[in-house]
């Protein structure tokens, strides 16, 4: 199996799972819907508790002046075939007591939110959502960014038309449902899919047998 197989399966985030962050220190960055990560883990490995699970190994709070932050450390486990992975660690945090102009705000969901954050950190190590964190990364369907932008070294920018041709050919060969990919991409038609998503979809489809070979 290609070492980047699972990385490429989870790297692309559909537009429907993205939300721009407005205001604060994270202004201009992108927030990913946490349920999308759960869906992606389930798609890649199976249902929670059967194909993947996590356990909380430490919960604690830290104080600074009038503020109190809650932290959770988890271990994420995924199953590939019959073998379980080593623990994939993630630490997340959320505010318990936050000082605001009107006075202290106390959250009764701080540990739940910190756990969600910890899961996202662990998922990041599997490549889940990687395209949001590293928008300059490339797939085998892309030349290096600096080359595609400058046209140096004989590398041309990715040809989306060619990707569309290859994607449609792989859909026909495998008999896979195009509607699944449209939903994952958050697109109404194939032509609206992002180039990175198309490249990853083609790579995944090429690992599937032809529809006439299934069941043999």
PDB file of C-alpha atoms in Angstrom:
ATOM      1  CA  UNK A   1       0.000   0.000   0.000  1.00  0.00           C
ATOM      2  CA  UNK A   2       1.174   3.508  -0.836  1.00  0.00           C
ATOM      3  CA  UNK A   3       2.424   5.269   2.321  1.00  0.00           C
ATOM      4  CA  UNK A   4       0.268   8.271   1.426  1.00  0.00           C
ATOM      5  CA  UNK A   5      -2.882   6.219   0.852  1.00  0.00           C
ATOM      6  CA  UNK A   6      -4.762   7.307   4.004  1.00  0.00           C
ATOM      7  CA  UNK A   7      -3.258  10.793   3.892  1.00  0.00           C
ATOM      8  CA  UNK A   8      -4.691  11.298   0.415  1.00  0.00           C
ATOM      9  CA  UNK A   9      -8.054   9.798   1.389  1.00  0.00           C
ATOM     10  CA  UNK A  10      -8.620  12.401   4.091  1.00  0.00           C
ATOM     11  CA  UNK A  11      -6.683  15.436   2.946  1.00  0.00           C
ATOM     12  CA  UNK A  12      -9.378  17.232   0.892  1.00  0.00           C
ATOM     13  CA  UNK A  13     -12.075  19.103   2.844  1.00  0.00           C
ATOM     14  CA  UNK A  14     -15.386  19.840   1.068  1.00  0.00           C
ATOM     15  CA  UNK A  15     -16.497  23.461   1.032  1.00  0.00           C
ATOM     16  CA  UNK A  16     -19.607  22.500   3.024  1.00  0.00           C
ATOM     17  CA  UNK A  17     -17.366  21.531   5.960  1.00  0.00           C
ATOM     18  CA  UNK A  18     -15.384  24.785   5.966  1.00  0.00           C
ATOM     19  CA  UNK A  19     -16.159  28.012   7.779  1.00  0.00           C
ATOM     20  CA  UNK A  20     -14.028  31.160   7.607  1.00  0.00           C
ATOM     21  CA  UNK A  21     -12.958  32.499  10.998  1.00  0.00           C
ATOM     22  CA  UNK A  22     -13.742  36.167  11.403  1.00  0.00           C
ATOM     23  CA  UNK A  23     -12.180  38.202  14.176  1.00  0.00           C
ATOM     24  CA  UNK A  24      -9.689  37.381  16.899  1.00  0.00           C
ATOM     25  CA  UNK A  25      -6.194  35.975  16.545  1.00  0.00           C
ATOM     26  CA  UNK A  26      -7.379  33.344  14.030  1.00  0.00           C
ATOM     27  CA  UNK A  27      -9.020  35.870  11.719  1.00  0.00           C
ATOM     28  CA  UNK A  28      -8.783  34.820   8.075  1.00  0.00           C
ATOM     29  CA  UNK A  29      -8.116  31.148   8.800  1.00  0.00           C
ATOM     30  CA  UNK A  30     -10.519  28.265   8.198  1.00  0.00           C
ATOM     31  CA  UNK A  31     -12.485  26.273  10.763  1.00  0.00           C
ATOM     32  CA  UNK A  32     -13.382  22.654   9.892  1.00  0.00           C
ATOM     33  CA  UNK A  33     -16.670  21.149  11.018  1.00  0.00           C
ATOM     34  CA  UNK A  34     -15.708  18.553  13.688  1.00  0.00           C
ATOM     35  CA  UNK A  35     -18.444  16.148  12.561  1.00  0.00           C
ATOM     36  CA  UNK A  36     -16.741  15.997   9.153  1.00  0.00           C
ATOM     37  CA  UNK A  37     -13.656  14.537  10.873  1.00  0.00           C
ATOM     38  CA  UNK A  38     -15.818  11.863  12.515  1.00  0.00           C
ATOM     39  CA  UNK A  39     -17.400  11.086   9.152  1.00  0.00           C
ATOM     40  CA  UNK A  40     -13.980  10.901   7.507  1.00  0.00           C
ATOM     41  CA  UNK A  41     -12.557   8.584  10.189  1.00  0.00           C
ATOM     42  CA  UNK A  42     -15.617   6.354   9.749  1.00  0.00           C
ATOM     43  CA  UNK A  43     -15.270   6.392   5.966  1.00  0.00           C
ATOM     44  CA  UNK A  44     -11.575   5.487   6.154  1.00  0.00           C
ATOM     45  CA  UNK A  45     -11.571   2.905   8.947  1.00  0.00           C
ATOM     46  CA  UNK A  46     -15.133   1.936   9.897  1.00  0.00           C
ATOM     47  CA  UNK A  47     -17.604   2.831  12.681  1.00  0.00           C
ATOM     48  CA  UNK A  48     -16.373   4.313  15.955  1.00  0.00           C
ATOM     49  CA  UNK A  49     -15.499   1.535  18.380  1.00  0.00           C
ATOM     50  CA  UNK A  50     -14.979  -0.966  15.567  1.00  0.00           C
ATOM     51  CA  UNK A  51     -12.621   0.685  13.096  1.00  0.00           C
ATOM     52  CA  UNK A  52     -11.366   3.525  15.299  1.00  0.00           C
ATOM     53  CA  UNK A  53     -11.717   4.842  18.827  1.00  0.00           C
ATOM     54  CA  UNK A  54     -10.054   7.233  21.244  1.00  0.00           C
ATOM     55  CA  UNK A  55      -9.558   7.370  24.968  1.00  0.00           C
ATOM     56  CA  UNK A  56      -8.906  10.303  27.250  1.00  0.00           C
ATOM     57  CA  UNK A  57      -5.656   9.848  29.159  1.00  0.00           C
ATOM     58  CA  UNK A  58      -5.453  13.186  30.983  1.00  0.00           C
ATOM     59  CA  UNK A  59      -7.677  16.151  31.852  1.00  0.00           C
ATOM     60  CA  UNK A  60      -6.464  19.252  33.661  1.00  0.00           C
ATOM     61  CA  UNK A  61      -6.915  22.998  34.087  1.00  0.00           C
ATOM     62  CA  UNK A  62      -4.453  25.849  34.081  1.00  0.00           C
ATOM     63  CA  UNK A  63      -4.992  29.351  35.464  1.00  0.00           C
ATOM     64  CA  UNK A  64      -3.620  32.677  34.320  1.00  0.00           C
ATOM     65  CA  UNK A  65      -4.729  35.752  36.220  1.00  0.00           C
ATOM     66  CA  UNK A  66      -8.553  35.624  36.034  1.00  0.00           C
ATOM     67  CA  UNK A  67      -8.781  33.084  33.206  1.00  0.00           C
ATOM     68  CA  UNK A  68      -8.912  29.290  33.441  1.00  0.00           C
ATOM     69  CA  UNK A  69      -8.275  26.964  30.495  1.00  0.00           C
ATOM     70  CA  UNK A  70      -9.225  23.281  30.306  1.00  0.00           C
ATOM     71  CA  UNK A  71      -7.028  20.748  28.512  1.00  0.00           C
ATOM     72  CA  UNK A  72      -7.551  17.149  27.397  1.00  0.00           C
ATOM     73  CA  UNK A  73      -4.979  14.676  26.136  1.00  0.00           C
ATOM     74  CA  UNK A  74      -6.273  11.731  24.112  1.00  0.00           C
ATOM     75  CA  UNK A  75      -4.952   8.696  22.317  1.00  0.00           C
ATOM     76  CA  UNK A  76      -6.548   7.862  18.974  1.00  0.00           C
ATOM     77  CA  UNK A  77      -6.434   4.291  17.636  1.00  0.00           C
ATOM     78  CA  UNK A  78      -7.307   3.170  14.097  1.00  0.00           C
ATOM     79  CA  UNK A  79      -7.570  -0.322  12.664  1.00  0.00           C
ATOM     80  CA  UNK A  80      -6.092  -1.308   9.325  1.00  0.00           C
ATOM     81  CA  UNK A  81      -7.158  -4.821   8.394  1.00  0.00           C
ATOM     82  CA  UNK A  82      -6.914  -6.801  11.620  1.00  0.00           C
ATOM     83  CA  UNK A  83      -4.166  -4.676  13.134  1.00  0.00           C
ATOM     84  CA  UNK A  84      -4.667  -1.764  15.522  1.00  0.00           C
ATOM     85  CA  UNK A  85      -2.359   1.217  15.349  1.00  0.00           C
ATOM     86  CA  UNK A  86      -0.094   2.513  18.058  1.00  0.00           C
ATOM     87  CA  UNK A  87      -1.656   5.460  19.969  1.00  0.00           C
ATOM     88  CA  UNK A  88      -1.890   8.685  17.992  1.00  0.00           C
ATOM     89  CA  UNK A  89      -1.742  11.444  20.576  1.00  0.00           C
ATOM     90  CA  UNK A  90      -3.544  14.754  20.514  1.00  0.00           C
ATOM     91  CA  UNK A  91      -3.879  17.527  23.083  1.00  0.00           C
ATOM     92  CA  UNK A  92      -6.674  20.095  22.880  1.00  0.00           C
ATOM     93  CA  UNK A  93      -7.814  23.028  24.945  1.00  0.00           C
ATOM     94  CA  UNK A  94     -10.794  25.293  25.574  1.00  0.00           C
ATOM     95  CA  UNK A  95     -11.595  28.111  27.971  1.00  0.00           C
ATOM     96  CA  UNK A  96     -13.397  27.278  31.227  1.00  0.00           C
ATOM     97  CA  UNK A  97     -13.365  30.807  32.662  1.00  0.00           C
ATOM     98  CA  UNK A  98     -12.799  33.650  30.219  1.00  0.00           C
ATOM     99  CA  UNK A  99     -12.618  37.260  31.319  1.00  0.00           C
ATOM    100  CA  UNK A 100     -14.872  39.476  29.219  1.00  0.00           C
ATOM    101  CA  UNK A 101     -15.839  43.146  29.474  1.00  0.00           C
ATOM    102  CA  UNK A 102     -19.073  42.230  31.229  1.00  0.00           C
ATOM    103  CA  UNK A 103     -17.240  39.957  33.646  1.00  0.00           C
ATOM    104  CA  UNK A 104     -16.118  36.301  33.761  1.00  0.00           C
ATOM    105  CA  UNK A 105     -17.807  33.885  31.360  1.00  0.00           C
ATOM    106  CA  UNK A 106     -17.934  30.254  32.532  1.00  0.00           C
ATOM    107  CA  UNK A 107     -18.358  27.417  30.021  1.00  0.00           C
ATOM    108  CA  UNK A 108     -19.893  24.129  31.124  1.00  0.00           C
ATOM    109  CA  UNK A 109     -18.748  22.504  27.850  1.00  0.00           C
ATOM    110  CA  UNK A 110     -15.033  23.222  28.160  1.00  0.00           C
ATOM    111  CA  UNK A 111     -13.918  19.581  28.415  1.00  0.00           C
ATOM    112  CA  UNK A 112     -16.180  18.529  25.547  1.00  0.00           C
ATOM    113  CA  UNK A 113     -14.745  21.282  23.349  1.00  0.00           C
ATOM    114  CA  UNK A 114     -11.194  20.476  24.446  1.00  0.00           C
ATOM    115  CA  UNK A 115     -11.789  16.819  23.510  1.00  0.00           C
ATOM    116  CA  UNK A 116     -13.045  17.849  20.081  1.00  0.00           C
ATOM    117  CA  UNK A 117      -9.910  19.948  19.650  1.00  0.00           C
ATOM    118  CA  UNK A 118      -7.702  17.027  20.731  1.00  0.00           C
ATOM    119  CA  UNK A 119      -9.345  14.722  18.177  1.00  0.00           C
ATOM    120  CA  UNK A 120      -8.638  17.278  15.443  1.00  0.00           C
ATOM    121  CA  UNK A 121      -4.962  17.381  16.460  1.00  0.00           C
ATOM    122  CA  UNK A 122      -4.704  13.593  16.319  1.00  0.00           C
ATOM    123  CA  UNK A 123      -6.540  13.474  12.974  1.00  0.00           C
ATOM    124  CA  UNK A 124      -4.118  16.015  11.551  1.00  0.00           C
ATOM    125  CA  UNK A 125      -1.305  13.478  12.006  1.00  0.00           C
ATOM    126  CA  UNK A 126      -3.217  11.093   9.716  1.00  0.00           C
ATOM    127  CA  UNK A 127      -3.484  13.822   7.086  1.00  0.00           C
ATOM    128  CA  UNK A 128      -7.188  14.440   7.691  1.00  0.00           C
ATOM    129  CA  UNK A 129      -7.951  17.971   6.523  1.00  0.00           C
ATOM    130  CA  UNK A 130      -4.349  18.455   5.410  1.00  0.00           C
ATOM    131  CA  UNK A 131      -5.242  20.681   2.460  1.00  0.00           C
ATOM    132  CA  UNK A 132      -6.623  23.314   4.830  1.00  0.00           C
ATOM    133  CA  UNK A 133      -3.461  23.349   6.926  1.00  0.00           C
ATOM    134  CA  UNK A 134      -1.067  23.190   3.970  1.00  0.00           C
ATOM    135  CA  UNK A 135      -2.626  24.744   0.911  1.00  0.00           C
ATOM    136  CA  UNK A 136       0.700  24.624  -0.930  1.00  0.00           C
ATOM    137  CA  UNK A 137       0.957  20.854  -0.816  1.00  0.00           C
ATOM    138  CA  UNK A 138       0.816  18.983  -4.093  1.00  0.00           C
ATOM    139  CA  UNK A 139      -0.503  15.703  -5.401  1.00  0.00           C
ATOM    140  CA  UNK A 140       1.048  13.644  -8.171  1.00  0.00           C
ATOM    141  CA  UNK A 141      -1.308  15.482 -10.518  1.00  0.00           C
ATOM    142  CA  UNK A 142       0.328  18.829  -9.735  1.00  0.00           C
ATOM    143  CA  UNK A 143       3.715  20.251 -10.506  1.00  0.00           C
ATOM    144  CA  UNK A 144       5.475  21.988  -7.607  1.00  0.00           C
ATOM    145  CA  UNK A 145       3.725  25.325  -6.829  1.00  0.00           C
ATOM    146  CA  UNK A 146       6.741  27.431  -7.672  1.00  0.00           C
ATOM    147  CA  UNK A 147       7.084  25.628 -10.974  1.00  0.00           C
ATOM    148  CA  UNK A 148       3.406  25.782 -11.892  1.00  0.00           C
ATOM    149  CA  UNK A 149       3.282  29.495 -11.166  1.00  0.00           C
ATOM    150  CA  UNK A 150       6.421  30.420 -13.046  1.00  0.00           C
ATOM    151  CA  UNK A 151       6.332  27.755 -15.774  1.00  0.00           C
ATOM    152  CA  UNK A 152      10.000  26.969 -15.077  1.00  0.00           C
ATOM    153  CA  UNK A 153      11.703  23.604 -15.523  1.00  0.00           C
ATOM    154  CA  UNK A 154       9.212  22.634 -18.236  1.00  0.00           C
ATOM    155  CA  UNK A 155       6.388  22.019 -15.746  1.00  0.00           C
ATOM    156  CA  UNK A 156       2.981  23.282 -16.801  1.00  0.00           C
ATOM    157  CA  UNK A 157       0.116  24.146 -14.451  1.00  0.00           C
ATOM    158  CA  UNK A 158      -2.303  21.297 -13.755  1.00  0.00           C
ATOM    159  CA  UNK A 159      -4.789  20.842 -16.606  1.00  0.00           C
ATOM    160  CA  UNK A 160      -8.236  20.633 -15.011  1.00  0.00           C
ATOM    161  CA  UNK A 161      -9.701  19.503 -18.312  1.00  0.00           C
ATOM    162  CA  UNK A 162      -7.434  16.468 -18.279  1.00  0.00           C
ATOM    163  CA  UNK A 163      -8.371  15.733 -14.656  1.00  0.00           C
ATOM    164  CA  UNK A 164     -12.049  15.808 -15.578  1.00  0.00           C
ATOM    165  CA  UNK A 165     -11.444  13.378 -18.445  1.00  0.00           C
ATOM    166  CA  UNK A 166      -9.505  10.987 -16.189  1.00  0.00           C
ATOM    167  CA  UNK A 167     -12.068  11.246 -13.381  1.00  0.00           C
ATOM    168  CA  UNK A 168     -14.993  10.439 -15.687  1.00  0.00           C
ATOM    169  CA  UNK A 169     -13.044   7.567 -17.211  1.00  0.00           C
ATOM    170  CA  UNK A 170     -12.349   6.085 -13.774  1.00  0.00           C
ATOM    171  CA  UNK A 171     -15.996   6.460 -12.743  1.00  0.00           C
ATOM    172  CA  UNK A 172     -17.013   4.551 -15.884  1.00  0.00           C
ATOM    173  CA  UNK A 173     -14.323   1.889 -15.371  1.00  0.00           C
ATOM    174  CA  UNK A 174     -15.129   1.209 -11.715  1.00  0.00           C
ATOM    175  CA  UNK A 175     -18.882   1.787 -11.857  1.00  0.00           C
ATOM    176  CA  UNK A 176     -18.615   3.949  -8.716  1.00  0.00           C
ATOM    177  CA  UNK A 177     -21.319   6.493  -7.977  1.00  0.00           C
ATOM    178  CA  UNK A 178     -20.428  10.018  -9.018  1.00  0.00           C
ATOM    179  CA  UNK A 179     -22.957  11.417  -6.536  1.00  0.00           C
ATOM    180  CA  UNK A 180     -20.725  10.307  -3.625  1.00  0.00           C
ATOM    181  CA  UNK A 181     -17.850  12.446  -4.875  1.00  0.00           C
ATOM    182  CA  UNK A 182     -20.145  15.391  -5.631  1.00  0.00           C
ATOM    183  CA  UNK A 183     -21.415  15.290  -2.061  1.00  0.00           C
ATOM    184  CA  UNK A 184     -17.918  15.040  -0.590  1.00  0.00           C
ATOM    185  CA  UNK A 185     -16.730  17.948  -2.735  1.00  0.00           C
ATOM    186  CA  UNK A 186     -19.778  20.053  -1.916  1.00  0.00           C
ATOM    187  CA  UNK A 187     -20.352  20.554  -5.659  1.00  0.00           C
ATOM    188  CA  UNK A 188     -23.420  20.410  -7.873  1.00  0.00           C
ATOM    189  CA  UNK A 189     -21.568  19.105 -10.918  1.00  0.00           C
ATOM    190  CA  UNK A 190     -18.241  17.473 -11.679  1.00  0.00           C
ATOM    191  CA  UNK A 191     -16.904  20.599 -13.371  1.00  0.00           C
ATOM    192  CA  UNK A 192     -17.261  22.498 -10.068  1.00  0.00           C
ATOM    193  CA  UNK A 193     -14.955  20.120  -8.166  1.00  0.00           C
ATOM    194  CA  UNK A 194     -11.639  21.593  -7.034  1.00  0.00           C
ATOM    195  CA  UNK A 195      -8.530  20.404  -8.845  1.00  0.00           C
ATOM    196  CA  UNK A 196      -6.969  18.959  -5.674  1.00  0.00           C
ATOM    197  CA  UNK A 197     -10.167  17.037  -4.936  1.00  0.00           C
ATOM    198  CA  UNK A 198     -10.289  15.649  -8.474  1.00  0.00           C
ATOM    199  CA  UNK A 199      -6.668  14.514  -8.258  1.00  0.00           C
ATOM    200  CA  UNK A 200      -7.259  12.755  -4.936  1.00  0.00           C
ATOM    201  CA  UNK A 201     -10.468  11.150  -6.231  1.00  0.00           C
ATOM    202  CA  UNK A 202      -8.666   9.803  -9.301  1.00  0.00           C
ATOM    203  CA  UNK A 203      -5.900   8.362  -7.118  1.00  0.00           C
ATOM    204  CA  UNK A 204      -8.493   6.618  -4.932  1.00  0.00           C
ATOM    205  CA  UNK A 205     -10.490   5.288  -7.913  1.00  0.00           C
ATOM    206  CA  UNK A 206      -7.381   3.844  -9.531  1.00  0.00           C
ATOM    207  CA  UNK A 207      -6.979   1.576  -6.512  1.00  0.00           C
ATOM    208  CA  UNK A 208     -10.450   0.118  -7.136  1.00  0.00           C
ATOM    209  CA  UNK A 209     -11.023  -2.865  -9.445  1.00  0.00           C
ATOM    210  CA  UNK A 210     -13.006  -2.510 -12.642  1.00  0.00           C
ATOM    211  CA  UNK A 211     -16.712  -3.209 -12.215  1.00  0.00           C
ATOM    212  CA  UNK A 212     -16.366  -6.396 -14.249  1.00  0.00           C
ATOM    213  CA  UNK A 213     -13.626  -7.725 -11.946  1.00  0.00           C
ATOM    214  CA  UNK A 214     -15.495  -7.337  -8.658  1.00  0.00           C
ATOM    215  CA  UNK A 215     -16.633 -10.530  -7.096  1.00  0.00           C
ATOM    216  CA  UNK A 216     -14.134 -12.685  -8.985  1.00  0.00           C
TER     217      UNK A 216
END
